[in-house]
Short mmCIF file of C-alpha atoms and ligand atoms in Angstrom, two decimals:
data_model
loop_
_atom_site.label_atom_id
_atom_site.label_comp_id
_atom_site.label_asym_id
_atom_site.label_seq_id
_atom_site.Cartn_x
_atom_site.Cartn_y
_atom_site.Cartn_z
CA MET R 323 162.06 90.19 98.67
CA GLU R 324 161.32 89.91 94.96
CA PHE R 325 157.76 90.17 93.71
CA SER R 326 156.46 89.07 90.35
CA ILE R 327 153.05 88.84 88.76
CA LYS R 328 152.17 85.96 86.46
CA ALA R 329 149.20 84.43 84.74
CA LEU R 330 149.27 80.83 85.91
CA SER R 331 147.22 77.93 87.10
CA PRO R 332 147.86 77.68 90.85
CA GLU R 333 148.18 73.89 91.12
CA LYS R 334 151.05 73.77 88.61
CA LYS R 335 153.33 76.22 90.37
CA LYS R 336 156.36 74.70 92.11
CA THR R 337 156.50 76.89 95.18
CA GLY R 338 157.24 76.68 98.90
CA CYS R 339 153.71 77.73 99.76
CA LEU R 340 150.59 78.25 97.69
CA VAL R 341 148.20 80.70 99.35
CA LEU R 342 144.52 80.27 98.51
CA GLY R 343 141.50 82.29 99.59
CA VAL R 344 138.37 80.87 101.21
CA TRP R 345 135.14 82.82 101.70
CA GLN R 346 133.09 82.83 104.87
CA GLY R 347 130.95 79.69 104.84
CA ALA R 348 133.92 77.69 103.48
CA ALA R 349 133.22 78.59 99.84
CA LEU R 350 136.27 78.44 97.57
CA THR R 351 137.61 81.37 95.55
CA ARG R 352 138.26 80.74 91.87
CA GLY R 353 141.95 79.98 92.45
CA ALA R 354 141.05 77.61 95.27
CA GLN R 355 138.44 75.86 93.10
CA ILE R 356 141.02 75.17 90.40
CA ALA R 357 143.48 73.85 92.99
CA ASP R 358 140.73 71.77 94.60
CA LYS R 359 139.85 70.15 91.29
CA ALA R 360 143.51 69.28 90.66
CA SER R 361 143.73 67.76 94.14
CA GLY R 362 140.77 65.52 93.44
CA GLY R 363 138.58 67.37 95.92
CA HIS R 364 141.12 67.14 98.77
CA ILE R 365 140.87 70.82 99.75
CA GLY R 366 137.08 70.87 99.69
CA GLY R 367 137.11 67.69 101.77
CA VAL R 368 139.24 69.31 104.48
CA LEU R 369 136.85 72.28 104.58
CA ARG R 370 133.84 70.02 104.90
CA HIS R 371 135.39 68.70 108.12
CA GLY R 372 134.88 72.22 109.44
CA ASP R 373 138.57 73.04 109.95
CA LEU R 374 138.29 76.49 108.39
CA SER R 375 135.19 78.64 108.34
CA GLY R 376 136.56 81.30 106.01
CA ARG R 377 136.16 83.94 108.70
CA SER R 378 138.50 86.87 108.11
CA GLY R 379 141.78 86.37 109.99
CA SER R 380 141.59 82.55 110.04
CA THR R 381 144.15 80.28 108.37
CA LEU R 382 144.78 76.59 107.81
CA LEU R 383 148.04 75.02 106.66
CA LEU R 384 148.00 71.82 104.60
CA HIS R 385 151.00 69.66 103.68
CA SER R 386 151.46 67.23 100.77
CA VAL R 387 148.20 68.00 99.02
CA PRO R 388 147.78 65.51 96.17
CA GLY R 389 147.92 66.89 92.63
CA ILE R 390 149.44 70.20 93.77
CA ALA R 391 153.04 71.09 92.88
CA ALA R 392 153.46 73.39 95.92
CA GLU R 393 155.14 72.03 99.07
CA ARG R 394 152.39 73.47 101.25
CA VAL R 395 149.01 75.10 100.89
CA LEU R 396 147.97 77.95 103.16
CA LEU R 397 144.24 78.58 103.19
CA VAL R 398 143.28 82.10 104.24
CA GLY R 399 139.80 83.15 105.34
CA LEU R 400 138.59 86.24 103.48
CA GLY R 401 135.29 86.90 105.27
CA GLU R 402 131.95 87.52 103.55
CA GLN R 403 132.21 87.43 99.77
CA LYS R 404 129.58 90.11 99.22
CA GLU R 405 131.30 92.50 101.65
CA PHE R 406 134.77 92.08 100.15
CA GLY R 407 136.17 95.62 100.06
CA GLU R 408 139.43 97.45 100.64
CA ALA R 409 139.66 96.75 104.37
CA ALA R 410 138.91 93.03 103.91
CA PHE R 411 141.49 92.72 101.14
CA ARG R 412 144.18 94.40 103.24
CA GLU R 413 143.27 92.24 106.22
CA ALA R 414 143.54 89.09 104.07
CA ILE R 415 147.01 90.16 102.91
CA ARG R 416 148.08 90.76 106.51
CA THR R 417 146.75 87.34 107.53
CA ALA R 418 148.53 85.63 104.64
CA ALA R 419 151.77 87.45 105.45
CA SER R 420 151.71 86.54 109.13
CA GLY R 421 150.98 82.93 108.13
CA LEU R 422 153.97 82.96 105.78
CA ARG R 423 156.20 84.43 108.46
CA ASN R 424 155.83 81.32 110.56
CA LEU R 425 156.79 78.90 107.79
CA GLY R 426 160.07 77.66 106.37
CA ALA R 427 159.06 78.51 102.82
CA ARG R 428 161.59 80.44 100.76
CA ASP R 429 159.08 81.43 98.15
CA ALA R 430 155.32 81.70 97.94
CA THR R 431 152.54 82.09 95.40
CA LEU R 432 149.47 84.08 96.28
CA ALA R 433 146.37 83.12 94.32
CA PHE R 434 143.88 85.69 95.58
CA ALA R 435 145.58 88.99 94.73
CA ASP R 436 143.42 89.34 91.62
CA LEU R 437 140.07 89.07 93.41
CA LYS R 438 137.67 91.87 92.58
CA VAL R 439 137.71 94.51 95.31
CA ALA R 440 134.75 96.90 95.22
CA ARG R 441 135.66 100.29 93.58
CA ARG R 442 139.18 99.08 92.68
CA ALA R 443 141.04 97.59 89.72
CA LEU R 444 143.94 95.11 89.63
CA PRO R 445 146.80 97.65 90.07
CA TRP R 446 145.30 98.71 93.41
CA ASN R 447 145.30 95.09 94.64
CA VAL R 448 148.87 94.63 93.47
CA ARG R 449 150.12 97.74 95.28
CA HIS R 450 148.42 96.80 98.52
CA ALA R 451 149.48 93.16 98.33
CA VAL R 452 153.13 94.14 97.92
CA THR R 453 153.22 96.88 100.55
CA GLY R 454 151.13 94.76 102.96
CA ILE R 455 153.49 91.79 102.75
CA ARG R 456 156.62 93.94 102.94
CA ASP R 457 155.15 95.70 106.00
CA ALA R 458 154.63 92.38 107.79
CA PHE R 459 158.18 91.25 107.06
CA TYR R 460 159.89 94.45 108.24
CA ARG R 461 162.31 93.86 111.15
CA PHE R 462 164.39 96.25 113.21
CA ASP R 463 166.85 94.19 115.23
CA SER R 464 170.23 95.60 114.21
CA LEU R 465 170.78 96.79 117.80
CA LYS R 466 169.89 93.50 119.49
CA THR R 467 172.78 91.16 120.18
CA GLN R 468 170.48 88.14 120.42
CA LYS R 469 168.69 88.03 117.10
CA LYS R 470 165.32 86.30 117.14
CA PRO R 471 165.38 82.80 115.61
CA PRO R 472 166.11 83.64 111.99
CA VAL R 473 162.91 84.50 110.18
CA PRO R 474 162.91 82.18 107.17
CA PRO R 475 164.00 84.41 104.37
CA LEU R 476 160.99 84.58 102.11
CA ALA R 477 162.91 85.65 99.05
CA ALA R 478 160.26 85.61 96.35
CA VAL R 479 156.51 86.12 96.13
CA THR R 480 154.50 85.48 92.98
CA LEU R 481 151.12 87.09 92.60
CA ALA R 482 149.09 84.75 90.43
CA VAL R 483 146.43 86.16 88.16
CA ILE R 484 143.99 83.57 87.04
CA GLY R 485 142.30 83.38 83.68
CA ALA R 486 143.68 86.59 82.14
CA PRO R 487 147.21 87.82 81.40
CA ALA R 488 148.78 90.28 83.84
CA THR R 489 148.30 93.77 82.47
CA MET R 490 151.01 96.38 81.87
CA GLN R 491 149.40 98.54 84.55
CA ALA R 492 149.61 95.69 87.04
CA GLU R 493 153.31 95.18 86.20
CA ARG R 494 153.93 98.87 86.70
CA ALA R 495 151.97 98.84 89.98
CA LEU R 496 154.27 96.06 91.16
CA ARG R 497 157.43 98.07 90.48
CA GLU R 498 155.88 101.16 92.03
CA ALA R 499 154.86 99.24 95.14
CA SER R 500 158.28 97.61 95.62
CA ALA R 501 159.98 101.00 95.49
CA THR R 502 157.33 102.45 97.82
CA ALA R 503 157.97 99.61 100.27
CA ASP R 504 161.72 100.37 100.14
CA GLY R 505 160.85 103.98 101.03
CA ILE R 506 158.56 102.88 103.86
CA ASP R 507 161.23 100.57 105.31
CA PHE R 508 163.77 103.37 105.10
CA ALA R 509 161.47 105.80 106.94
CA LYS R 510 160.68 103.17 109.60
CA THR R 511 164.33 102.49 110.29
CA LEU R 512 165.19 106.18 110.60
CA GLY R 513 162.30 106.56 113.04
CA ASN R 514 163.22 103.48 115.07
CA LEU R 515 166.88 104.39 115.47
CA PRO R 516 167.68 105.85 118.90
CA PRO R 517 168.28 109.57 119.25
CA ASN R 518 171.96 109.08 120.14
CA ILE R 519 172.47 107.54 116.69
CA CYS R 520 169.87 109.32 114.59
CA THR R 521 171.15 112.88 115.07
CA PRO R 522 170.81 115.77 112.59
CA ALA R 523 174.27 114.89 111.22
CA TYR R 524 173.16 111.26 110.80
CA LEU R 525 170.08 112.32 108.82
CA ALA R 526 172.31 114.46 106.60
CA GLU R 527 174.64 111.48 106.05
CA GLU R 528 171.70 109.23 105.15
CA ALA R 529 170.42 111.85 102.70
CA LYS R 530 173.89 112.03 101.18
CA LYS R 531 173.94 108.24 100.77
CA LEU R 532 170.57 108.39 99.01
CA ALA R 533 171.94 111.12 96.77
CA ARG R 534 174.91 108.94 95.81
CA GLU R 535 172.85 105.80 95.24
CA PHE R 536 170.12 107.46 93.18
CA LYS R 537 172.07 110.37 91.67
CA LEU R 538 170.10 113.08 93.46
CA GLY R 539 171.13 116.68 94.01
CA TYR R 540 172.31 117.16 97.59
CA GLU R 541 173.13 120.20 99.66
CA VAL R 542 173.25 120.88 103.37
CA LEU R 543 173.08 124.24 105.09
CA GLU R 544 175.09 124.53 108.31
CA GLN R 545 174.43 126.77 111.31
CA ARG R 546 176.51 129.64 109.86
CA ASP R 547 174.42 129.51 106.64
CA MET R 548 171.24 129.69 108.73
CA GLU R 549 172.67 132.69 110.56
CA LYS R 550 173.41 134.44 107.25
CA LEU R 551 169.87 133.72 106.03
CA GLY R 552 168.37 135.07 109.26
CA MET R 553 166.63 131.85 110.30
CA GLY R 554 166.06 133.11 113.84
CA ALA R 555 163.27 130.63 114.63
CA LEU R 556 165.20 127.51 113.61
CA LEU R 557 168.28 128.80 115.44
CA ALA R 558 166.22 129.42 118.59
CA VAL R 559 165.30 125.74 118.77
CA THR R 560 168.83 124.37 118.32
CA ARG R 561 170.42 126.72 120.90
CA GLY R 562 170.21 124.27 123.81
CA SER R 563 171.76 121.36 121.91
CA ARG R 564 175.34 120.15 121.48
CA GLN R 565 174.39 118.67 118.10
CA PRO R 566 174.86 121.03 115.16
CA PRO R 567 171.62 121.71 113.23
CA LYS R 568 171.31 121.00 109.51
CA LEU R 569 169.00 122.08 106.72
CA ILE R 570 169.09 119.26 104.19
CA VAL R 571 168.11 119.72 100.54
CA LEU R 572 167.66 116.67 98.30
CA LYS R 573 166.59 117.06 94.67
CA TYR R 574 165.12 114.43 92.39
CA MET R 575 164.62 115.64 88.83
CA GLY R 576 162.87 112.80 87.01
CA GLY R 577 160.55 115.05 85.01
CA PRO R 578 161.00 117.76 82.37
CA LYS R 579 163.38 120.48 83.60
CA LYS R 580 160.75 123.19 83.16
CA ASP R 581 158.25 121.43 85.47
CA LYS R 582 158.04 123.14 88.83
CA PRO R 583 158.89 120.75 91.66
CA ILE R 584 156.83 119.43 94.52
CA VAL R 585 158.64 120.45 97.71
CA TYR R 586 158.22 118.13 100.70
CA VAL R 587 159.28 119.69 104.00
CA GLY R 588 159.85 117.27 106.90
CA LYS R 589 160.12 118.13 110.59
CA GLY R 590 163.42 116.67 111.77
CA ILE R 591 163.54 117.10 115.54
CA THR R 592 165.77 114.14 116.41
CA PHE R 593 164.81 114.45 120.06
CA ASP R 594 162.19 116.70 121.65
CA THR R 595 162.61 117.18 125.40
CA GLY R 596 160.42 120.28 125.21
CA GLY R 597 163.44 122.49 126.00
CA ILE R 598 163.05 124.80 129.01
CA SER R 599 159.28 124.08 128.82
CA LEU R 600 160.36 120.55 129.70
CA LYS R 601 158.09 117.61 128.93
CA PRO R 602 157.06 115.19 131.72
CA GLY R 603 159.32 112.13 132.00
CA ALA R 604 156.83 109.38 131.17
CA GLU R 605 157.29 108.02 127.66
CA MET R 606 159.69 110.81 126.76
CA ASP R 607 161.72 108.22 124.82
CA GLU R 608 159.01 108.37 122.16
CA MET R 609 160.15 111.86 121.28
CA LYS R 610 162.90 110.19 119.24
CA PHE R 611 160.11 109.78 116.68
CA ASP R 612 159.82 113.56 116.39
CA MET R 613 161.90 113.34 113.19
CA SER R 614 159.28 111.11 111.53
CA GLY R 615 158.26 113.88 109.13
CA ALA R 616 161.86 114.09 107.95
CA GLY R 617 162.10 110.29 107.75
CA SER R 618 158.95 110.04 105.65
CA VAL R 619 160.11 112.77 103.28
CA LEU R 620 163.45 110.98 102.81
CA GLY R 621 161.61 107.67 102.38
CA THR R 622 159.38 109.26 99.74
CA MET R 623 162.44 110.53 97.84
CA ARG R 624 163.86 107.03 97.93
CA ALA R 625 160.57 105.60 96.64
CA LEU R 626 160.23 108.12 93.80
CA ALA R 627 163.86 107.85 92.73
CA GLY R 628 163.78 104.04 93.05
CA MET R 629 160.87 103.76 90.62
CA ARG R 630 162.20 106.55 88.37
CA ALA R 631 158.96 108.50 88.69
CA PRO R 632 158.48 111.01 85.86
CA LEU R 633 158.39 114.12 88.06
CA ASN R 634 160.47 116.62 90.00
CA ALA R 635 160.51 116.59 93.80
CA ILE R 636 162.63 118.29 96.43
CA ALA R 637 163.01 117.28 100.05
CA LEU R 638 163.73 120.07 102.49
CA ILE R 639 164.57 119.00 106.02
CA PRO R 640 165.19 121.33 108.92
CA THR R 641 166.73 119.16 111.62
CA CYS R 642 168.01 119.75 115.15
CA GLU R 643 167.42 118.73 118.77
CA ASN R 644 165.21 120.49 121.30
CA MET R 645 167.16 120.42 124.59
CA PRO R 646 167.19 122.37 127.87
CA ASP R 647 170.50 124.09 128.63
CA GLY R 648 171.98 127.28 130.01
CA ASN R 649 172.12 128.54 126.46
CA ALA R 650 168.61 127.35 125.54
CA THR R 651 165.80 129.64 124.42
CA ARG R 652 163.63 130.90 127.30
CA PRO R 653 159.83 131.20 127.32
CA GLY R 654 159.33 134.88 126.54
CA ASP R 655 162.26 135.19 124.13
CA ILE R 656 161.41 137.03 120.92
CA VAL R 657 163.11 136.04 117.67
CA THR R 658 163.03 137.28 114.09
CA THR R 659 162.20 134.63 111.49
CA MET R 660 163.70 134.48 107.98
CA SER R 661 160.45 136.00 106.69
CA GLY R 662 161.06 139.09 108.83
CA GLN R 663 158.07 138.40 111.10
CA THR R 664 158.82 138.34 114.83
CA VAL R 665 157.70 135.57 117.19
CA GLU R 666 157.34 135.52 120.95
CA ILE R 667 158.29 132.00 122.03
CA LEU R 668 155.88 131.45 124.91
CA ASN R 669 156.47 127.70 125.00
CA THR R 670 159.75 126.14 123.87
CA ASP R 671 157.94 122.82 123.40
CA ALA R 672 156.09 124.28 120.39
CA GLU R 673 159.38 123.95 118.47
CA GLY R 674 158.23 122.11 115.35
CA ARG R 675 156.49 125.15 113.94
CA LEU R 676 159.61 127.22 114.66
CA ILE R 677 161.91 125.11 112.52
CA LEU R 678 159.23 124.64 109.84
CA CYS R 679 158.42 128.33 109.41
CA ASP R 680 161.96 129.16 108.34
CA ALA R 681 162.05 126.12 106.07
CA LEU R 682 158.78 127.25 104.42
CA THR R 683 160.29 130.67 103.74
CA TYR R 684 163.39 128.98 102.32
CA ALA R 685 161.16 126.79 100.09
CA GLU R 686 160.09 129.88 98.12
CA ARG R 687 163.42 129.92 96.28
CA PHE R 688 162.65 126.64 94.53
CA GLU R 689 159.60 128.24 92.85
CA PRO R 690 157.59 125.18 93.80
CA ASP R 691 154.41 123.95 92.20
CA VAL R 692 153.17 122.85 95.64
CA VAL R 693 154.71 122.58 99.10
CA ILE R 694 153.61 119.91 101.58
CA ASP R 695 155.09 119.85 105.06
CA VAL R 696 154.95 116.73 107.21
CA ALA R 697 155.32 117.00 110.96
CA THR R 698 154.64 115.24 114.26
CA LEU R 699 153.42 118.64 115.31
CA THR R 700 150.82 118.47 118.06
CA GLY R 701 149.52 116.15 120.75
CA ALA R 702 146.17 117.84 120.08
CA CYS R 703 146.02 116.17 116.66
CA VAL R 704 146.23 112.78 118.38
CA ILE R 705 143.29 113.78 120.56
CA ALA R 706 141.29 114.93 117.51
CA LEU R 707 141.96 112.10 115.05
CA GLY R 708 143.60 109.32 117.06
CA HIS R 709 145.95 106.95 115.28
CA VAL R 710 143.82 106.48 112.18
CA ALA R 711 144.00 109.70 110.17
CA SER R 712 146.67 112.36 109.82
CA GLY R 713 145.45 115.96 110.08
CA LEU R 714 145.34 117.75 106.71
CA PHE R 715 145.42 121.54 106.47
CA SER R 716 145.75 123.57 103.27
CA ASN R 717 145.43 127.07 101.87
CA ASP R 718 144.30 125.63 98.50
CA VAL R 719 141.05 123.67 98.08
CA LYS R 720 142.20 121.88 94.93
CA LEU R 721 145.42 120.72 96.57
CA CYS R 722 143.48 119.61 99.63
CA ASN R 723 141.15 117.49 97.48
CA GLU R 724 144.07 116.05 95.54
CA ILE R 725 145.79 114.97 98.75
CA SER R 726 142.55 113.47 100.10
CA ALA R 727 142.07 111.45 96.90
CA ALA R 728 145.69 110.20 96.97
CA SER R 729 145.26 109.29 100.61
CA ASP R 730 142.17 107.22 99.82
CA ASP R 731 144.05 105.46 97.00
CA ALA R 732 147.07 104.74 99.23
CA TRP R 733 144.83 103.84 102.20
CA ASP R 734 147.04 106.17 104.23
CA ARG R 735 144.27 108.26 105.57
CA VAL R 736 143.94 111.97 106.26
CA TRP R 737 141.11 114.19 107.39
CA ALA R 738 140.80 117.83 106.37
CA MET R 739 140.67 120.34 109.22
CA PRO R 740 139.77 124.04 109.02
CA LEU R 741 142.34 126.82 108.69
CA TRP R 742 139.90 129.69 109.16
CA GLU R 743 141.05 133.22 109.96
CA ASP R 744 138.86 133.06 113.08
CA TYR R 745 141.53 130.92 114.77
CA GLN R 746 144.38 133.31 113.99
CA GLU R 747 143.60 135.64 116.89
CA GLN R 748 144.61 132.91 119.34
CA LEU R 749 148.20 133.55 118.23
CA ARG R 750 148.10 137.22 119.26
CA SER R 751 151.10 138.52 121.22
CA ASN R 752 151.41 141.74 123.19
CA PHE R 753 155.10 142.03 122.33
CA ALA R 754 155.76 140.52 118.89
CA ASP R 755 153.95 139.89 115.58
CA MET R 756 152.67 136.60 116.95
CA ALA R 757 153.10 134.02 119.70
CA ASN R 758 154.19 130.47 118.92
CA ILE R 759 151.25 128.93 120.82
CA GLY R 760 147.50 129.48 120.71
CA GLY R 761 146.30 127.95 123.97
CA ARG R 762 144.59 124.59 124.57
CA PRO R 763 141.51 124.90 122.31
CA ALA R 764 142.03 123.65 118.73
CA GLY R 765 145.74 123.09 119.31
CA SER R 766 146.44 121.37 115.99
CA ILE R 767 144.56 124.09 114.09
CA THR R 768 146.39 127.01 115.71
CA ALA R 769 149.70 125.24 114.99
CA ALA R 770 148.69 125.03 111.32
CA CYS R 771 147.49 128.66 111.41
CA TYR R 772 150.95 129.66 112.62
CA LEU R 773 152.54 127.86 109.64
CA ALA R 774 150.01 129.40 107.24
CA ARG R 775 151.46 132.83 108.06
CA PHE R 776 154.71 131.68 106.45
CA ALA R 777 153.09 129.99 103.44
CA LYS R 778 151.19 132.95 101.98
CA LYS R 779 153.22 132.87 98.74
CA LEU R 780 152.83 129.10 98.35
CA ARG R 781 150.25 126.53 97.31
CA TRP R 782 150.73 124.72 100.54
CA ALA R 783 149.44 121.88 102.68
CA HIS R 784 150.43 120.65 106.11
CA LEU R 785 150.12 117.09 107.41
CA ASP R 786 150.11 116.62 111.18
CA VAL R 787 151.26 113.01 111.62
CA ALA R 788 151.64 113.04 115.42
CA GLY R 789 149.10 110.22 115.76
CA THR R 790 150.02 108.16 112.70
CA ALA R 791 153.82 108.15 112.33
CA TRP R 792 154.46 105.67 115.12
CA LYS R 793 152.78 103.17 117.45
CA SER R 794 153.16 103.11 121.24
CA GLY R 795 152.95 100.22 123.67
CA ARG R 796 153.93 96.65 122.90
CA GLU R 797 154.06 97.32 119.19
CA LYS R 798 156.14 100.46 119.68
CA GLY R 799 157.74 101.50 116.43
CA SER R 800 157.63 103.68 113.37
CA THR R 801 154.83 103.03 110.84
CA GLY R 802 156.50 104.63 107.83
CA ARG R 803 153.42 106.80 107.31
CA PRO R 804 152.80 108.97 105.31
CA VAL R 805 155.27 107.60 102.71
CA PRO R 806 152.45 105.73 100.90
CA LEU R 807 150.41 108.93 100.66
CA LEU R 808 153.26 111.25 99.64
CA THR R 809 154.45 108.82 96.97
CA ARG R 810 150.99 108.24 95.53
CA PHE R 811 150.25 111.96 95.63
CA ALA R 812 153.37 112.79 93.61
CA LEU R 813 152.51 110.15 90.99
CA ARG R 814 148.88 111.17 90.64
CA HIS R 815 149.86 114.83 90.54
CA ALA R 816 152.21 114.00 87.64
CA GLY R 817 149.38 112.22 85.82
CA VAL R 818 150.44 108.62 86.56
CA LYS R 819 147.27 106.60 87.25
N1 BES A 1507 156.50 116.75 119.08
C1 BES A 1507 155.47 117.34 119.85
C2 BES A 1507 154.09 116.87 119.44
C3 BES A 1507 153.69 115.50 119.90
C4 BES A 1507 153.30 115.30 121.21
C5 BES A 1507 153.63 114.46 119.03
C6 BES A 1507 152.89 114.05 121.62
C7 BES A 1507 153.21 113.21 119.43
C8 BES A 1507 152.84 113.00 120.73
C9 BES A 1507 155.50 118.86 119.67
O1 BES A 1507 156.74 119.43 119.49
C10 BES A 1507 154.92 119.44 120.92
O2 BES A 1507 155.53 119.29 121.94
N2 BES A 1507 153.77 120.11 120.80
C11 BES A 1507 153.14 120.69 121.92
C12 BES A 1507 152.61 122.03 121.51
C13 BES A 1507 152.08 122.85 122.66
C14 BES A 1507 153.22 123.26 123.56
C15 BES A 1507 151.38 124.05 122.11
C16 BES A 1507 152.01 119.76 122.35
O3 BES A 1507 151.35 119.17 121.48
O4 BES A 1507 151.83 119.58 123.54
MN1 MN A 1508 157.69 119.88 121.35
ZN1 ZN A 1509 158.18 118.22 118.68
#
C-alpha cells in the first residue's frame, strides 16, 4: 500500500473513495465544507436528513455525488470537535480504514488527516494515519486453504492537506511511518506463525533474510558457542528441546561509526510449555507468542533499516524452546550464568529471565549506549497493567523518561514500575547466589530485579510486554507492539524529531 501526502482540493481528486470528516452534530470539517460547496450542497443536504450524526465510529457511504471527481464519498464521524484529541483521531482513522476495507475502491483520498489534534503537529497525524490504516489492512491467512473473499486491494492512499503545502517534516513522517508499518507487519507475522514453523532456526533464517535485504551485519551463535561462553542459564532452558537454540545478532549501522549502538534484546521462546514446571493445558497454544519480544526487535530493525534511520542499532535474540523431557532442567537445578553468578532454578517456567540474563551479559561486548530488553516475561504484568500498557523498568531515570516520552509519541504505552532494592530479597536462595523466582507478590518486579543483577554495567531498561504483544479470544493474534515505541525511541534518541 503506497501512501502519499498532497496539498489538494478534495472535490477535484479522481479517486476510488474520498473520505471526509464530520463532527458530532453533523457539522462539516473544512475538507467536507469545500467538497459540499462543490457538490452544490448535496453533502450537507444528506446530513440534514439525519443520516449521520457525526458520532465517533459512525460512517455513511455516498455514491455519484454531483460535482465531486471521486467515485464514492465516505463520511466519517469524528465525535465532538472541542474534544478532538489523540484517541479521537486514532479512532477516526480506524473507522475510516474499516469503512474502506468493505469497499471495492483501489485507491482512496483522506481529507481529515491534517485536522488539528490537541498537543500535536502534522507529522504526528501523518504517522498515526499511516500506521492506523496499515494495521487495519493487515491479514494473516497464508495457512488457510480457503482464503476469505479477496479483500479489494487498496493500493494507494493519499493524505490530503488543505490550504497549505505539505511540509518536509510531514513527508518524512510518511516515509518513517510506512517503514514502521512494515516492521509492525513483520513482527505480527512472526508472532502469528505456529510454533512448528516459527522455531529458533526459522527466526535465525528470517534475520538472515533481513540482513541480505537491508545489508545488515548478521551472526548467529550455536549451542557449542554458548557452551564455550559459559551461558549456563540459556543452556538450561533449551535442554528439554529437540530444536537447537540460537543467539542471533543483527547489526544496523546507519549512524557515524563512533556512535555507540542501542542494543535491543528480544526474548525468543518459540514455545513455552513451562518445562518440568508444566503449564496448565488451557490456552497453552498462546505460548507460541512467547517469542514476541524477539519478533518486535526484528521488526524494529526492519523499520529502522527500511527508513535508513541515522543511527546504530543491534538486535540480540536469545531463542529456544522450553519443553519437558527426560533431559530437561529440574526444579532445584543450579546453573552458572555467563556472568559467573549462580542461579537455583526453582521454577522452570520462569525461563525468560534465564535466557535474557546471559544475553544481557553478552550485550556488554558491544559497548552499548543503552540496552533495552523486550520480553513477554510475566503473567503478573498482565494482572498489574492489563492489555493497555507494557511494564517499564530501568536502572537509569533519564532513559526511563526518554522511553516514556517516546511511548507517548508513538501511542504505544508503557508505565514505569519500581526496581527498588527492597524487592531483591525475594530472590534469596539457600543454595545459590539467587533463585530464579521471587514468589507471588510483585511478580513482574521481581522478574525485572533478577534481570537488573545482570545489567549492572549497562544503562538498561526492560519492557514486559506479556499483556500487550498479543490479543486473546476472537481477535487472537499478534499486535506488533512495541515496534512503534522501539522505533520512535531510536529516532528520538538520535535527535530525529
Ligand atoms: N511466558 C510466560 C509469561 C506469560 C504468561 C506471558 C502468561 C503471557 C501470559 C513466562 O515464561 C512465565 O511462564 N512466567 C511465569 C513466571 C513464574 C513462574 C514466576 C508466570 O508469569 O507465571
Ligand atoms: Mn514460562
Ligand atoms: Zn515464557
